[in-house]
Short mmCIF file of C-alpha atoms and ligand atoms in Angstrom, two decimals:
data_model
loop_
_atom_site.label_atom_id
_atom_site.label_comp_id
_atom_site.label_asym_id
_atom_site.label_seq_id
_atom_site.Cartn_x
_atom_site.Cartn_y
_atom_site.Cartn_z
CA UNK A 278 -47.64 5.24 -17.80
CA UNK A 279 -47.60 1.76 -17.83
CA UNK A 280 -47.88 1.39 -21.56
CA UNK A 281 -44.30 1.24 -21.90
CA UNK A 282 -43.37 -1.54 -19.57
CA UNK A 283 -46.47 -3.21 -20.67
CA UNK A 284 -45.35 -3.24 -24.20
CA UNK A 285 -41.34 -4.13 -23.12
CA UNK A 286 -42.73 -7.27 -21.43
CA UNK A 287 -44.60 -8.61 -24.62
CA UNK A 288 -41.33 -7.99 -26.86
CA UNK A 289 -39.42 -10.17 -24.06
CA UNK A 290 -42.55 -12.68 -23.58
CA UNK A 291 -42.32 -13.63 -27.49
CA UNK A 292 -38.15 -14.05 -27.42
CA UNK A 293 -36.44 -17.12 -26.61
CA UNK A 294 -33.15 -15.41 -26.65
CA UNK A 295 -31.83 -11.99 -25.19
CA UNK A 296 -28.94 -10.34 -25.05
CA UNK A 297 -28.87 -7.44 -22.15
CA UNK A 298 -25.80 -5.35 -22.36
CA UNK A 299 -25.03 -1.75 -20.65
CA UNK A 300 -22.15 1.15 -20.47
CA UNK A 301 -18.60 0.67 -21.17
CA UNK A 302 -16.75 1.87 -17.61
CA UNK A 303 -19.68 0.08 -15.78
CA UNK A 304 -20.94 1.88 -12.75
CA UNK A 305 -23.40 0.33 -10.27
CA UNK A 306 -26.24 1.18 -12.23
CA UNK A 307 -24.71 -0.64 -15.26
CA UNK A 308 -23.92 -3.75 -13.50
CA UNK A 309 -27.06 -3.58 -11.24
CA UNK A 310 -29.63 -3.33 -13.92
CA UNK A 311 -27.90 -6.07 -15.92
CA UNK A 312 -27.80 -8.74 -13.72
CA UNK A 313 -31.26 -8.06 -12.26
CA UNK A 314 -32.53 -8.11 -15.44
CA UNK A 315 -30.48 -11.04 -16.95
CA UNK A 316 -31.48 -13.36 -13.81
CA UNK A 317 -35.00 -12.24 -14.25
CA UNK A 318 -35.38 -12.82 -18.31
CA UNK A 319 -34.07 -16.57 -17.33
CA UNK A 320 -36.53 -17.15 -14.54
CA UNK A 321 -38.98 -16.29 -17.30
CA UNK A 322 -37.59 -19.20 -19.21
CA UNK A 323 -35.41 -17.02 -21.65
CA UNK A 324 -31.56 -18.20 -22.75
CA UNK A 325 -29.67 -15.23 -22.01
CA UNK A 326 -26.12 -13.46 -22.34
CA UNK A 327 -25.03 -10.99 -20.26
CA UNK A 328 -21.98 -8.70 -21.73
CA UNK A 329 -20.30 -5.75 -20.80
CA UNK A 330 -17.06 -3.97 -23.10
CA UNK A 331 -15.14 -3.69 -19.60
CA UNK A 332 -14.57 -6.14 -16.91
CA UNK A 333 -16.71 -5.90 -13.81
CA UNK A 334 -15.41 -3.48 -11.35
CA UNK A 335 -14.20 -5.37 -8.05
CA UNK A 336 -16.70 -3.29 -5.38
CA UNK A 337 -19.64 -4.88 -7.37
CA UNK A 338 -18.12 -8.57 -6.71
CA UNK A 339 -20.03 -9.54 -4.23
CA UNK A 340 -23.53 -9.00 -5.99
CA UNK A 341 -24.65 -12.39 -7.18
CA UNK A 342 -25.16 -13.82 -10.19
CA UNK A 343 -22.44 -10.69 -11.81
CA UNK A 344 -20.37 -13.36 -13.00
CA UNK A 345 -22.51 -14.43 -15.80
CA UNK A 346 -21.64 -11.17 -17.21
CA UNK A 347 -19.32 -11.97 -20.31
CA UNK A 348 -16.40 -9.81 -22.50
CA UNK A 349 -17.79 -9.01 -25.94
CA UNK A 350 -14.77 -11.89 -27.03
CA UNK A 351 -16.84 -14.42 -25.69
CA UNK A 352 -19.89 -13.86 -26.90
CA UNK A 353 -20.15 -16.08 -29.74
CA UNK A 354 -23.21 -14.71 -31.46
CA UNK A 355 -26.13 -11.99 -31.30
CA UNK A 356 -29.57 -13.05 -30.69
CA UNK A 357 -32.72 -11.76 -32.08
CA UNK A 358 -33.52 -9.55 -29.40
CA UNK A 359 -31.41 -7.07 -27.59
CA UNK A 360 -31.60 -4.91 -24.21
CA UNK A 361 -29.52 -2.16 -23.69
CA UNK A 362 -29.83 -0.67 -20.39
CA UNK A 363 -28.71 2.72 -19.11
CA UNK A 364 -26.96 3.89 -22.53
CA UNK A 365 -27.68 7.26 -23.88
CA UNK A 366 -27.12 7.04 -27.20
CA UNK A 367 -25.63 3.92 -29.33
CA UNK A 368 -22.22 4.47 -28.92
CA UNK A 369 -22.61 3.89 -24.79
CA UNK A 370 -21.72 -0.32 -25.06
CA UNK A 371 -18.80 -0.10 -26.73
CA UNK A 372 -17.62 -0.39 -30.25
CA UNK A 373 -17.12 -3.37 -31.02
CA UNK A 374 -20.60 -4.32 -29.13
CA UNK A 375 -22.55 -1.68 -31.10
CA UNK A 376 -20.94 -2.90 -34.24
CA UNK A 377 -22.12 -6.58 -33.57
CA UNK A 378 -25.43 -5.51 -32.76
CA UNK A 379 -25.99 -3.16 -35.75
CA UNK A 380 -24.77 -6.02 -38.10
CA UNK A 381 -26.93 -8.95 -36.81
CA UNK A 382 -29.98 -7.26 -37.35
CA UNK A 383 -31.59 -8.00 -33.64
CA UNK A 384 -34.62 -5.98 -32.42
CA UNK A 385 -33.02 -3.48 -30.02
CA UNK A 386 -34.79 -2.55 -26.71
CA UNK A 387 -33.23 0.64 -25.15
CA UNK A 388 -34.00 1.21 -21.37
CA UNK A 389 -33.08 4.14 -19.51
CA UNK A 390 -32.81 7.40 -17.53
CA UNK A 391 -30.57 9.70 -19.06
CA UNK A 392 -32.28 13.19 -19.93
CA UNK A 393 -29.83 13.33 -22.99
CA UNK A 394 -31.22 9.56 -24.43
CA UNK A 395 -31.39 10.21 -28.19
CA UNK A 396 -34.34 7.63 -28.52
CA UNK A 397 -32.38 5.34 -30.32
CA UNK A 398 -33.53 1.29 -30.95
CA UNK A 399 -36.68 -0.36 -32.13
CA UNK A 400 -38.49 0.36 -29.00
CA UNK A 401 -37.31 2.41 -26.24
CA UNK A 402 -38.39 3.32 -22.44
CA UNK A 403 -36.83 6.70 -21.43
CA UNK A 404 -37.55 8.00 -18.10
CA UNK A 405 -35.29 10.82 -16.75
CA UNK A 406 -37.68 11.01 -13.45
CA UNK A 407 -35.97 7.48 -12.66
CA UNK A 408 -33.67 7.48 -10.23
CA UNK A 409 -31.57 4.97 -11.97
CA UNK A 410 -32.25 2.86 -14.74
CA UNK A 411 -32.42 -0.48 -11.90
CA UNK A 412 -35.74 1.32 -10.75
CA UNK A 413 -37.08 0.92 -14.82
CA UNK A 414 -36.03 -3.03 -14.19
CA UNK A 415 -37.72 -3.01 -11.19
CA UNK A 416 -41.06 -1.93 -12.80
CA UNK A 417 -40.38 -4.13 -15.65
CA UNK A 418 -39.57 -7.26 -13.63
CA UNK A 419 -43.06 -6.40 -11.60
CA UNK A 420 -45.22 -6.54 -14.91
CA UNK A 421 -44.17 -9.83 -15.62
CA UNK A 422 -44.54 -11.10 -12.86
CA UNK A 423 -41.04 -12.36 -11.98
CA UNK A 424 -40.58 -13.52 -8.73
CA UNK A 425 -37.71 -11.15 -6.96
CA UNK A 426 -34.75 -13.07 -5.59
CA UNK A 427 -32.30 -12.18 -3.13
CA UNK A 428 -29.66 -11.74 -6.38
CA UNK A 429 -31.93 -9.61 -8.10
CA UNK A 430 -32.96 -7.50 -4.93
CA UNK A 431 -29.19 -7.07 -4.18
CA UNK A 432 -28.96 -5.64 -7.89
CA UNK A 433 -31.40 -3.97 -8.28
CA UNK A 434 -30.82 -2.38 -4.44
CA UNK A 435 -27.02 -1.48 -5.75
CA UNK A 436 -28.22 0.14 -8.90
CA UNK A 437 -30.64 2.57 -6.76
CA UNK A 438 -27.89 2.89 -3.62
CA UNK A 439 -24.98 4.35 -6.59
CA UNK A 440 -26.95 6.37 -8.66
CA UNK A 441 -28.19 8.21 -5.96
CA UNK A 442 -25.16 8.44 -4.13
CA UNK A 443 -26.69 6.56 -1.57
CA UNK A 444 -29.93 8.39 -1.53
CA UNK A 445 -28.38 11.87 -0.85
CA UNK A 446 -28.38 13.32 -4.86
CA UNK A 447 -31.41 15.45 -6.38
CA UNK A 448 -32.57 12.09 -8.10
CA UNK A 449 -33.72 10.57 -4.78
CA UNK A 450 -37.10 9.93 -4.92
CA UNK A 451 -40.49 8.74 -2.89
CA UNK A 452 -40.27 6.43 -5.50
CA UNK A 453 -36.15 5.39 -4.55
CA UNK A 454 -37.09 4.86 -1.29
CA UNK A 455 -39.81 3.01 -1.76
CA UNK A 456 -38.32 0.25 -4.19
CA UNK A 457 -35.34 0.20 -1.77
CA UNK A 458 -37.53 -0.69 0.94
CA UNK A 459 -38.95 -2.87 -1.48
CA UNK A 460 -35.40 -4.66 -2.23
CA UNK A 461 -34.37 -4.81 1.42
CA UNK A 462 -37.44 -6.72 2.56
CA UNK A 463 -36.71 -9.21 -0.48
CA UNK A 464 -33.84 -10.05 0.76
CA UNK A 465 -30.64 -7.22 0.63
CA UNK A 466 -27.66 -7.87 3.13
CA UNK A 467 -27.73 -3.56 3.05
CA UNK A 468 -24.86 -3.94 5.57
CA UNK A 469 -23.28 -5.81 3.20
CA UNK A 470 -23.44 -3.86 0.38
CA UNK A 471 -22.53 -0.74 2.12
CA UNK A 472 -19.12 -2.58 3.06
CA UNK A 473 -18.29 -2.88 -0.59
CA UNK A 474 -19.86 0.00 -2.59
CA UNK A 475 -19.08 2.78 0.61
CA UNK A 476 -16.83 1.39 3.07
CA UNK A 477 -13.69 -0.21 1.25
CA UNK A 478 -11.77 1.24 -1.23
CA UNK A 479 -8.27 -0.89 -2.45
CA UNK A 480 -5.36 0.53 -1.48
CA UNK A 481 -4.14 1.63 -5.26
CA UNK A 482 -7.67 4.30 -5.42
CA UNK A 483 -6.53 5.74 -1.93
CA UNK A 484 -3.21 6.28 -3.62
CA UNK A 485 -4.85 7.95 -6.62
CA UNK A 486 -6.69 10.04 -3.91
CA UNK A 487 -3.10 11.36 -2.80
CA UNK A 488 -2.21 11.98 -6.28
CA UNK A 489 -5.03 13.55 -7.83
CA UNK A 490 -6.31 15.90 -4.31
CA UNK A 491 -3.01 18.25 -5.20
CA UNK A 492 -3.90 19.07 -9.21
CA UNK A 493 -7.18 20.89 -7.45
CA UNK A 494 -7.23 24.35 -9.09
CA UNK A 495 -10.86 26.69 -9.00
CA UNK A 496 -12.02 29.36 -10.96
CA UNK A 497 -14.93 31.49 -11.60
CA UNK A 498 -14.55 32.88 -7.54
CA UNK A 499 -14.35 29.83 -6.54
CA UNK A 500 -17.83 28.04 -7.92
CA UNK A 501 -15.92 25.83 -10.87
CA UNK A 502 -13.59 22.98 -9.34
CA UNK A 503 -11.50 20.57 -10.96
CA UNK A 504 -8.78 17.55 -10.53
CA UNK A 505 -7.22 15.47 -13.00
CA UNK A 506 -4.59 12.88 -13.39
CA UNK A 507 -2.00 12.28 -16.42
CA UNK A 508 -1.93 9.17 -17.61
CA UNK A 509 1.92 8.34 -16.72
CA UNK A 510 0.72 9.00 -12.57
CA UNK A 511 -2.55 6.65 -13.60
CA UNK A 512 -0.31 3.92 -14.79
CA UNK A 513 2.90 4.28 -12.30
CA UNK A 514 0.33 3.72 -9.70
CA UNK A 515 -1.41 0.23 -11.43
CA UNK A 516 -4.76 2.22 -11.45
CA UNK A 517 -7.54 1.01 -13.21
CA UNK A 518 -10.62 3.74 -13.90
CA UNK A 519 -12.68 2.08 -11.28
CA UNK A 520 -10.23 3.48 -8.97
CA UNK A 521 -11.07 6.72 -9.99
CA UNK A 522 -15.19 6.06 -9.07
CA UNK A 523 -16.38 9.36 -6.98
CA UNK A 524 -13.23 11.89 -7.73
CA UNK A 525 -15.76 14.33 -9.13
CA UNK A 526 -17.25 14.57 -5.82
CA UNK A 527 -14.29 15.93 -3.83
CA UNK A 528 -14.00 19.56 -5.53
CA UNK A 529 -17.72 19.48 -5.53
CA UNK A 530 -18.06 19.18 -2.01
CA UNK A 531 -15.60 22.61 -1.24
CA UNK A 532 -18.04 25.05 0.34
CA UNK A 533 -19.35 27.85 -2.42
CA UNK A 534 -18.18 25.06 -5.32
CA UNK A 535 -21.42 25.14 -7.88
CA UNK A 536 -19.55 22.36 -10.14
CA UNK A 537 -16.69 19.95 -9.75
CA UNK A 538 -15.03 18.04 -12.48
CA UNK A 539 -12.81 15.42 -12.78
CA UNK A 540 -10.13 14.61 -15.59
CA UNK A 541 -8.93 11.67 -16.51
CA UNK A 542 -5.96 11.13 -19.92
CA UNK A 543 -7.35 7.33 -20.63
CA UNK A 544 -4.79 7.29 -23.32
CA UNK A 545 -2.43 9.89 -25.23
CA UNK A 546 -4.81 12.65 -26.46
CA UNK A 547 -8.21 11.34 -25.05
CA UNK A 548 -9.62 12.30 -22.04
CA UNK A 549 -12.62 11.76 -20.02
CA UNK A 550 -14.23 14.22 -17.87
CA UNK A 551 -17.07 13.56 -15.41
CA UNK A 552 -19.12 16.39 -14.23
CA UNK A 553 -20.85 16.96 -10.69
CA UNK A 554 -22.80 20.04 -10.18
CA UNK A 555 -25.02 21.55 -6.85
CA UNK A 556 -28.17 23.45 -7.87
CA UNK A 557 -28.19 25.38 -11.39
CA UNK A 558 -24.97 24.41 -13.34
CA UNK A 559 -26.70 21.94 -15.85
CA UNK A 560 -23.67 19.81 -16.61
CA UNK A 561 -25.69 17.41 -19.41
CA UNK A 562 -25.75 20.62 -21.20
CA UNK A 563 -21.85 21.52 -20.60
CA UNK A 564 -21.24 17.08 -21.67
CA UNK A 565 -23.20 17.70 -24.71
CA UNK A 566 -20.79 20.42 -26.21
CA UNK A 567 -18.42 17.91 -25.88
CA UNK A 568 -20.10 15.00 -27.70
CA UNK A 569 -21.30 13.51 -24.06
CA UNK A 570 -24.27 13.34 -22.01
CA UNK A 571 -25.85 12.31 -18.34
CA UNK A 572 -28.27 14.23 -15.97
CA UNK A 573 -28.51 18.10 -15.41
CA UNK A 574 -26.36 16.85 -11.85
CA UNK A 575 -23.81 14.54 -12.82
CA UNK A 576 -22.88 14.21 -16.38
CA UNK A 577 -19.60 13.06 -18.61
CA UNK A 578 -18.04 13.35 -21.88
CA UNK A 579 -14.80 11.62 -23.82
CA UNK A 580 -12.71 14.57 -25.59
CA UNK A 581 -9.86 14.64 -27.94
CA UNK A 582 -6.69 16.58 -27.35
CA UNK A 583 -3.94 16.99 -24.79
CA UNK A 584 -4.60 17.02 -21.15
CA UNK A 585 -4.10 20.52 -20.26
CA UNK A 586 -5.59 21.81 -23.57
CA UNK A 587 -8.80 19.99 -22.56
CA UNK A 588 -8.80 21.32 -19.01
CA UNK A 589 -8.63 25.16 -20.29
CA UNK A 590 -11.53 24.09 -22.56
CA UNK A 591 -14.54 22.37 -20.68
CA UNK A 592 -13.31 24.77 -17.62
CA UNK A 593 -13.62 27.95 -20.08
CA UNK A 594 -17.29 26.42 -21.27
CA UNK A 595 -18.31 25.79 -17.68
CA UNK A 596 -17.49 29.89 -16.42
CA UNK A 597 -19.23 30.71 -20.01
CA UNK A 598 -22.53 28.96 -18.54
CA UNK A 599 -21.98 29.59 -14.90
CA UNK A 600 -21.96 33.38 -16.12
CA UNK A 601 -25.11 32.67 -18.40
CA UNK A 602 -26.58 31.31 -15.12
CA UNK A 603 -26.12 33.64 -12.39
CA UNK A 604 -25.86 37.00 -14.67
CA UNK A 605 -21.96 37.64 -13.31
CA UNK A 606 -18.97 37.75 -15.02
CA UNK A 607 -15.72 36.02 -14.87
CA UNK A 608 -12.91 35.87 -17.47
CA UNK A 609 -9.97 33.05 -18.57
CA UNK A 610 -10.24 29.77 -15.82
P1 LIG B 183 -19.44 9.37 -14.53
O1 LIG B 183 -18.81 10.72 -14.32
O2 LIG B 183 -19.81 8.70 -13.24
O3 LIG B 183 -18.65 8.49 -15.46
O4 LIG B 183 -20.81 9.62 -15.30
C1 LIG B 183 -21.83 10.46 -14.82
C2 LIG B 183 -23.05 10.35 -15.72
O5 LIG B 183 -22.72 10.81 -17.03
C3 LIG B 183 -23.56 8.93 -15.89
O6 LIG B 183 -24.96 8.97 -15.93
C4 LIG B 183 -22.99 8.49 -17.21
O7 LIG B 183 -23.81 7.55 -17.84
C5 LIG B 183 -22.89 9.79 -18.00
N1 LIG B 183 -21.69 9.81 -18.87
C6 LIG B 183 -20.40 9.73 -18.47
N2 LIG B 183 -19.55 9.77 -19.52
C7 LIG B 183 -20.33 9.91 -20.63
C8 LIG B 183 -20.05 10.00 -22.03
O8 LIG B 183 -18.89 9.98 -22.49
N3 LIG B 183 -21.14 10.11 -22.87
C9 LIG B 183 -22.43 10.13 -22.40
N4 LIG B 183 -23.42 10.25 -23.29
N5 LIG B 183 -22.72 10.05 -21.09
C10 LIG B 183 -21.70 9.93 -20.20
MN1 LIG B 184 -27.79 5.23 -14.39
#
């Protein structure tokens, strides 16, 4: 078990340089695990750059030390060794940052929780018993020995809090609770952080709330839910997609509801779709017929086509499985 963080450290031990990078669309995972780790690879001694394809989503503001994390633009070159933290597969950072990385040559380290990791890099660390990739840091920054900060505890801490939806989802752990405990006696204002991951929302994702809550449509007797919002409502409201954090979890949390989805038109025939499911609905295996990935309880994919067109599609996949599952049968959405 503790070969792999054992071997992680001595790759990091030997750099001078790092680069640690996670998800385009950062969630608090993302931006957790990179700042924890990028504050604790330079109290090791290392020179490091933080970067992320998308800007840092305002409810993570007040963790500190998250803004040292950089736009691909200004990061003027690669160095020898890279980290990329809760990415699936290689396309997760971004174009442009995956194209930089694949050209320079750098060793790439790939940490991580997703079930549906492909096992991409030169060495990688996959756990999908880890409640968020932040609790992989946290063992990480243990072995060598880093000393943990308030910063990094309040990372870390927001990394476990999202992923686990605030320790109520199937990934919370002994082990969660634990490190949280962990966290909170290094140092976490946890009243804090509530305010701004739980407690306040800006006004614009309350208004894409009112918007989105009247698209609700169900199918399969009621156990498939879904939302969505086109992209002229997105951008006559000045939404950005952090305002759309959580939206999943509303037709999810209808009583009899087995899955709840959430879609998104990011631009004129692309849409994203993130995917929440109860008990038995494995929703990494409904992402992955549509190129994406996640957990067998919350899960996402990017598809091609027009809004509506999508919608009839992942929904007709989703009654295909739930029907798989449960040994009933539904028809059409
Ligand atoms: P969310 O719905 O919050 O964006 O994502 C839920 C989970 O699915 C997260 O673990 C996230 O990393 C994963 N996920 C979301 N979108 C994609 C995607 O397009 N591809 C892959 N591989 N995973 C995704
Ligand atoms: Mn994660």
């Amino acid at each position: 078990m503790n070969e792999q963080p054992r071997a992680m450290a001595g790759v990091i031990k030997g750099a001078r340089q790092a680069l640690v990078a996670a998800h385009y669309l950062p969630d608090g995972d993302a931006i957790g695990s990179t700042v924890a780790l990028a504050l604790a690879l330079e109290q090791m001694g290392l020179e490091v750059t933080a970067v992320n394809h998308d800007p840092v989503p305002r409810m993570y503001s007040f963790i500190p030390g998250m803004e040292r994390i950089k736009r691909p633009q200004d990061v003027a070159a690669v160095p020898g060794l890279v980290i990329l933290l809760d990415c699936s597969d290689m396309e997760r950072p971004g174009r442009d940052l995956k194209e930089r990385i694949q050209e320079s040559g750098a060793i790439v380290v790939n940490l991580d929780h997703h079930i549906s990791n492909t096992g991409f890099g030169d060495l990688s660390w996959v756990d999908p018993g880890a409640a968020a990739t932040g609790e992989l840091v946290y063992s990480l920054i243990r072995e060598m020995g880093v000393e943990i900060t308030p910063a990094i505890a309040t990372a870390l801490y927001t990394a476990l809090a999202t992923d686990t939806g605030s320790f109520r989802f199937a990934n919370t752990t002994p082990a969660a609770h634990a490190i949280a405990a962990e966290l909170i006696a290094h140092g976490v204002d946890v009243v804090r952080a509530s305010l701004h991951l739980w407690e306040e929302k800006e006004l614009v994702a309350l208004r894409v709330l009112g918007a989105v809550l009247p698209t609700l449509e169900l199918a399969a007797g009621g156990q498939i839910a879904w939302m969505y919002v086109d992209l002229a409502t997105f951008t006559a409201l000045g939404a950005r997609s952090e305002h759309c954090e959580g939206l999943a979890d509303y037709p999810r949390s209808i009583i009899g509801v087995e899955a709840g989805m959430f879609f998104r038109e990011v631009e004129p025939g692309v849409v994203k779709v993130g995917m929440r499911s109860k008990t038995y609905l494995d929703v990494n295996e409904l992402a992955a017929c549509f190129g994406g990935g996640g957990h067998q309880r919350a899960a996402g994919c990017t598809v091609r086509g027009e809004l509506q067109a999508v919608i009839r599609r992942v929904v007709g996949r989703a009654v295909e499985m739930l029907c798989q599952a449960t040994g009933e049968k539904w028809t059409g959405s």
